[in-house]
Amino acid sequence: MDLQLANRVAVVTGGSKGIGLAIVRTLLEEGVRVVAASRKSSAELEALADDALTHVEADLMDPEAPARVMERAAEVYGGLDILVNNAGGPPPGVTLPRASFLDASDQEWRAVFEFNLFSAVRAIRAAIPLLRKRGGGTIINISSVNARQPSPLNVDYGAAKAGLNNLTKVLSSEFGPEGIRVNTISPGPVRTPWWTDDGGVVDIIASRTGTDRDDVIGALVPEMMKLTTGRVVEPTEIADMVALLASPRSANTTGAEFVIDSGLLKEL
């Protein structure tokens, strides 16, 4: 299927690893020119080096950073068609999952909201004028099933992502008549560095349960979370949905949430 994405311009936040890296790679394969924003690059991102890829070092918790990223896209590639707000998870100094709601301080709540919600708000604010100049475009917000599955283990993160879901609906309604589509993808557990890096979620669960880390990701997590498919999500599965939602073939899809969670959410 031709997704008709060739020569379009995208900004992907958190684009150096995990889901963001997979999104960057998939969009490049579809002929998109991509600006990947992250605090620092990675060997995997550098391996994709191409005239169609620009990396911008940016701490998206800096209120001025999102606007600088959008300006760079306009400067290098002449505009913007697609914004993927992917940056998220625990910001520096915050460790998730927690043991209880009581473990999160005011400072940690603020940091989690800055990274998971306010950075997206600022990126969207800076992107809309560029999308308007193109006569429309698409914004894709990467949320989480935690937005709809409350948990004391990630209470601040879930609250921030719930805000992002609400924001998607508001933006879709306000800017849809101008041709700007806004949708949400809500992943479940995904095989990303947040889970698999040393000291990540897998190690935290392994230390609490006395389980081997390979068994945690391969068996314990699917069992604990009652994953229907029996396995965690791969980053490319999120990236494929991003590409479809970014495509003109999804021209009448807006204000929607797409859950890719291995069947974790069972409720209507």
Short mmCIF file of C-alpha atoms in Angstrom, two decimals:
data_model
loop_
_atom_site.label_atom_id
_atom_site.label_comp_id
_atom_site.label_asym_id
_atom_site.label_seq_id
_atom_site.Cartn_x
_atom_site.Cartn_y
_atom_site.Cartn_z
CA MET A 1 0.00 0.00 0.00
CA ASP A 2 1.34 3.43 -0.98
CA LEU A 3 0.82 5.64 2.09
CA GLN A 4 1.50 8.78 0.00
CA LEU A 5 3.99 10.11 2.53
CA ALA A 6 6.96 10.77 0.23
CA ASN A 7 8.60 14.18 0.79
CA ARG A 8 6.40 15.11 3.70
CA VAL A 9 8.11 16.58 6.76
CA ALA A 10 7.77 15.14 10.25
CA VAL A 11 9.00 16.01 13.72
CA VAL A 12 9.35 13.05 16.09
CA THR A 13 10.12 13.84 19.71
CA GLY A 14 12.04 11.29 21.75
CA GLY A 15 13.35 9.96 18.45
CA SER A 16 16.69 8.47 19.48
CA LYS A 17 15.54 5.15 20.99
CA GLY A 18 12.62 2.85 21.68
CA ILE A 19 9.29 3.72 20.09
CA GLY A 20 10.58 7.04 18.78
CA LEU A 21 13.49 5.43 16.96
CA ALA A 22 11.15 2.89 15.38
CA ILE A 23 8.87 5.72 14.23
CA VAL A 24 11.80 7.63 12.73
CA ARG A 25 12.98 4.52 10.88
CA THR A 26 9.51 3.69 9.53
CA LEU A 27 8.81 7.23 8.35
CA LEU A 28 12.18 7.39 6.60
CA GLU A 29 11.34 4.14 4.82
CA GLU A 30 8.12 5.78 3.62
CA GLY A 31 10.04 8.71 2.12
CA VAL A 32 9.34 11.22 4.89
CA ARG A 33 11.94 13.84 5.82
CA VAL A 34 12.30 13.61 9.58
CA VAL A 35 13.52 15.85 12.37
CA ALA A 36 14.21 13.68 15.41
CA ALA A 37 14.40 15.54 18.71
CA SER A 38 15.97 14.12 21.87
CA ARG A 39 18.34 15.08 24.66
CA LYS A 40 21.14 13.25 22.86
CA SER A 41 21.58 11.06 19.81
CA SER A 42 22.22 7.32 19.82
CA ALA A 43 24.27 4.89 17.78
CA GLU A 44 21.03 3.47 16.36
CA LEU A 45 19.81 6.90 15.25
CA GLU A 46 23.20 7.81 13.79
CA ALA A 47 23.11 4.59 11.78
CA LEU A 48 20.11 6.06 9.93
CA ALA A 49 22.08 9.18 8.92
CA ASP A 50 20.73 10.59 5.67
CA ASP A 51 19.87 13.89 4.02
CA ALA A 52 16.27 13.13 4.97
CA LEU A 53 17.10 12.93 8.69
CA THR A 54 18.08 15.75 11.01
CA HIS A 55 18.71 15.31 14.72
CA VAL A 56 18.09 18.20 17.09
CA GLU A 57 19.46 17.98 20.61
CA ALA A 58 16.70 19.31 22.83
CA ASP A 59 15.59 18.90 26.41
CA LEU A 60 11.85 19.07 25.88
CA MET A 61 11.32 19.98 29.54
CA ASP A 62 12.85 23.35 28.61
CA PRO A 63 9.82 25.51 27.76
CA GLU A 64 11.64 27.04 24.78
CA ALA A 65 12.87 23.76 23.28
CA PRO A 66 9.77 22.57 21.38
CA ALA A 67 9.54 25.82 19.43
CA ARG A 68 13.23 25.57 18.48
CA VAL A 69 12.63 22.05 17.14
CA MET A 70 9.75 23.22 14.94
CA GLU A 71 11.84 26.14 13.70
CA ARG A 72 14.57 23.71 12.72
CA ALA A 73 12.12 21.64 10.68
CA ALA A 74 11.01 24.73 8.79
CA GLU A 75 14.60 25.85 8.29
CA VAL A 76 15.96 22.53 6.99
CA TYR A 77 12.95 21.08 5.14
CA GLY A 78 10.76 24.10 4.47
CA GLY A 79 7.78 23.36 6.69
CA LEU A 80 5.94 20.73 8.68
CA ASP A 81 3.27 18.15 7.85
CA ILE A 82 3.43 15.66 10.74
CA LEU A 83 4.11 16.04 14.46
CA VAL A 84 4.57 12.92 16.57
CA ASN A 85 4.63 13.70 20.28
CA ASN A 86 6.41 10.57 21.41
CA ALA A 87 8.70 11.83 24.19
CA GLY A 88 7.50 10.47 27.51
CA GLY A 89 8.08 8.16 30.41
CA PRO A 90 10.04 8.97 33.56
CA PRO A 91 12.05 12.20 33.27
CA PRO A 92 15.57 12.40 34.72
CA GLY A 93 15.52 11.85 38.47
CA VAL A 94 12.21 9.95 38.47
CA THR A 95 11.98 6.16 38.70
CA LEU A 96 8.87 4.25 37.64
CA PRO A 97 7.07 2.08 38.57
CA ARG A 98 6.48 3.19 42.13
CA ALA A 99 5.28 1.16 45.08
CA SER A 100 2.52 3.60 46.11
CA PHE A 101 0.86 6.93 45.37
CA LEU A 102 2.57 8.21 48.53
CA ASP A 103 6.01 7.71 46.97
CA ALA A 104 5.63 10.62 44.52
CA SER A 105 6.63 14.09 45.73
CA ASP A 106 5.32 17.38 44.37
CA GLN A 107 8.60 17.88 42.53
CA GLU A 108 8.28 14.48 40.83
CA TRP A 109 4.65 15.16 39.87
CA ARG A 110 5.72 18.43 38.25
CA ALA A 111 8.58 16.77 36.39
CA VAL A 112 6.38 13.96 35.07
CA PHE A 113 3.76 16.45 33.84
CA GLU A 114 6.40 18.70 32.26
CA PHE A 115 7.79 15.80 30.25
CA ASN A 116 4.64 13.85 29.41
CA LEU A 117 2.07 16.61 28.93
CA PHE A 118 3.44 20.14 28.85
CA SER A 119 6.20 19.34 26.34
CA ALA A 120 3.50 18.09 23.97
CA VAL A 121 1.35 21.16 24.60
CA ARG A 122 4.26 23.42 23.69
CA ALA A 123 5.21 21.37 20.65
CA ILE A 124 1.64 21.52 19.35
CA ARG A 125 1.43 25.25 19.98
CA ALA A 126 4.57 25.76 17.91
CA ALA A 127 3.53 23.29 15.20
CA ILE A 128 0.04 24.59 14.40
CA PRO A 129 1.19 27.74 12.54
CA LEU A 130 3.44 25.59 10.35
CA LEU A 131 0.66 23.07 9.69
CA ARG A 132 -1.69 25.91 8.79
CA LYS A 133 0.80 27.14 6.20
CA ARG A 134 0.61 23.69 4.57
CA GLY A 135 -3.17 23.82 4.54
CA GLY A 136 -3.38 21.06 7.16
CA GLY A 137 -1.45 18.15 8.56
CA THR A 138 -1.54 15.63 11.35
CA ILE A 139 -0.58 15.42 15.01
CA ILE A 140 -0.14 12.02 16.64
CA ASN A 141 0.17 11.86 20.41
CA ILE A 142 1.74 8.75 21.91
CA SER A 143 -0.15 8.17 25.15
CA SER A 144 -0.41 5.00 27.26
CA VAL A 145 -2.95 2.49 28.50
CA ASN A 146 -2.15 3.97 31.92
CA ALA A 147 -4.36 6.88 30.89
CA ARG A 148 -7.33 4.50 31.10
CA GLN A 149 -5.99 1.86 33.49
CA PRO A 150 -5.31 3.73 36.76
CA SER A 151 -2.46 2.34 38.82
CA PRO A 152 -0.70 3.48 42.00
CA LEU A 153 2.54 2.21 40.42
CA ASN A 154 2.46 5.01 37.82
CA VAL A 155 -0.14 7.42 39.19
CA ASP A 156 1.50 10.68 38.08
CA TYR A 157 2.41 9.25 34.67
CA GLY A 158 -1.13 7.94 34.14
CA ALA A 159 -2.66 11.28 35.11
CA ALA A 160 -0.39 13.12 32.65
CA LYS A 161 -1.29 10.72 29.83
CA ALA A 162 -4.99 11.06 30.62
CA GLY A 163 -4.52 14.78 30.14
CA LEU A 164 -2.88 14.10 26.77
CA ASN A 165 -5.88 12.02 25.69
CA ASN A 166 -8.22 14.83 26.65
CA LEU A 167 -6.05 17.33 24.79
CA THR A 168 -6.25 15.22 21.64
CA LYS A 169 -10.04 15.42 21.62
CA VAL A 170 -10.03 19.19 22.16
CA LEU A 171 -7.49 19.85 19.43
CA SER A 172 -9.26 17.57 16.98
CA SER A 173 -12.49 19.48 17.41
CA GLU A 174 -10.95 22.94 17.23
CA PHE A 175 -8.51 22.46 14.36
CA GLY A 176 -10.16 19.69 12.35
CA PRO A 177 -12.06 22.17 10.16
CA GLU A 178 -8.67 23.55 9.10
CA GLY A 179 -7.47 20.14 7.96
CA ILE A 180 -5.36 19.38 11.02
CA ARG A 181 -6.08 15.86 12.25
CA VAL A 182 -5.16 14.86 15.80
CA ASN A 183 -5.13 11.27 17.06
CA THR A 184 -3.76 9.26 19.96
CA ILE A 185 -1.96 5.92 20.10
CA SER A 186 -2.02 4.22 23.51
CA PRO A 187 0.59 1.49 23.81
CA GLY A 188 0.61 -1.17 26.47
CA PRO A 189 3.92 -2.68 27.61
CA VAL A 190 6.46 -2.21 24.80
CA ARG A 191 9.92 -3.72 24.52
CA THR A 192 11.81 -0.44 24.94
CA PRO A 193 14.91 0.64 26.88
CA TRP A 194 12.61 1.91 29.66
CA TRP A 195 11.80 -1.75 30.24
CA THR A 196 14.98 -3.52 29.21
CA ASP A 197 17.91 -1.24 30.11
CA ASP A 198 19.92 -2.01 33.24
CA GLY A 199 17.91 -0.67 36.16
CA GLY A 200 14.75 -0.45 34.05
CA VAL A 201 11.28 -1.83 34.73
CA VAL A 202 12.36 -5.40 34.05
CA ASP A 203 15.12 -5.20 36.66
CA ILE A 204 12.78 -3.52 39.16
CA ILE A 205 10.19 -6.29 38.76
CA ALA A 206 12.88 -8.97 38.85
CA SER A 207 14.27 -7.64 42.13
CA ARG A 208 10.81 -7.45 43.71
CA THR A 209 9.77 -10.94 42.60
CA GLY A 210 13.07 -12.80 42.68
CA THR A 211 12.66 -13.69 39.00
CA ASP A 212 15.25 -13.87 36.22
CA ARG A 213 15.07 -10.75 34.03
CA ASP A 214 14.59 -12.79 30.82
CA ASP A 215 11.63 -14.56 32.41
CA VAL A 216 10.18 -11.22 33.48
CA ILE A 217 9.78 -9.84 29.95
CA GLY A 218 9.09 -13.19 28.30
CA ALA A 219 6.65 -14.76 30.74
CA LEU A 220 5.99 -12.91 33.99
CA VAL A 221 4.88 -9.57 32.51
CA PRO A 222 2.48 -11.18 29.99
CA GLU A 223 1.07 -13.30 32.80
CA MET A 224 0.82 -10.48 35.36
CA MET A 225 -0.82 -8.13 32.86
CA LYS A 226 -3.02 -10.82 31.34
CA LEU A 227 -1.80 -10.01 27.83
CA THR A 228 -4.09 -11.79 25.40
CA THR A 229 -1.37 -12.27 22.79
CA GLY A 230 1.08 -13.61 25.37
CA ARG A 231 3.82 -11.13 24.51
CA VAL A 232 4.71 -7.47 24.91
CA VAL A 233 4.37 -5.03 22.01
CA GLU A 234 7.29 -4.40 19.66
CA PRO A 235 8.16 -0.75 18.86
CA THR A 236 7.65 -1.33 15.13
CA GLU A 237 3.99 -2.16 15.79
CA ILE A 238 3.50 1.36 17.16
CA ALA A 239 5.48 2.86 14.30
CA ASP A 240 3.31 1.16 11.69
CA MET A 241 0.20 2.75 13.18
CA VAL A 242 1.89 6.15 13.22
CA ALA A 243 2.63 5.84 9.52
CA LEU A 244 -0.96 4.90 8.73
CA LEU A 245 -2.40 7.77 10.79
CA ALA A 246 0.04 10.21 9.19
CA SER A 247 -1.02 9.11 5.74
CA PRO A 248 -3.64 10.86 3.59
CA ARG A 249 -5.28 7.43 3.47
CA SER A 250 -6.47 8.22 7.02
CA ALA A 251 -7.85 11.59 5.95
CA ASN A 252 -11.16 11.13 7.79
CA THR A 253 -9.67 9.78 11.01
CA THR A 254 -9.37 12.35 13.78
CA GLY A 255 -10.02 12.58 17.50
CA ALA A 256 -9.54 8.82 17.80
CA GLU A 257 -7.53 6.65 20.17
CA PHE A 258 -5.83 3.50 18.91
CA VAL A 259 -4.87 1.03 21.60
CA ILE A 260 -1.96 -1.33 20.87
CA ASP A 261 -1.59 -3.22 24.11
CA SER A 262 -1.45 -6.99 23.45
CA GLY A 263 -5.04 -7.17 24.68
CA LEU A 264 -4.31 -5.72 28.13
CA LEU A 265 -7.40 -3.50 28.32
CA LYS A 266 -10.47 -5.71 28.59
CA GLU A 267 -13.08 -3.09 29.52
CA LEU A 268 -15.33 -1.26 27.06
#
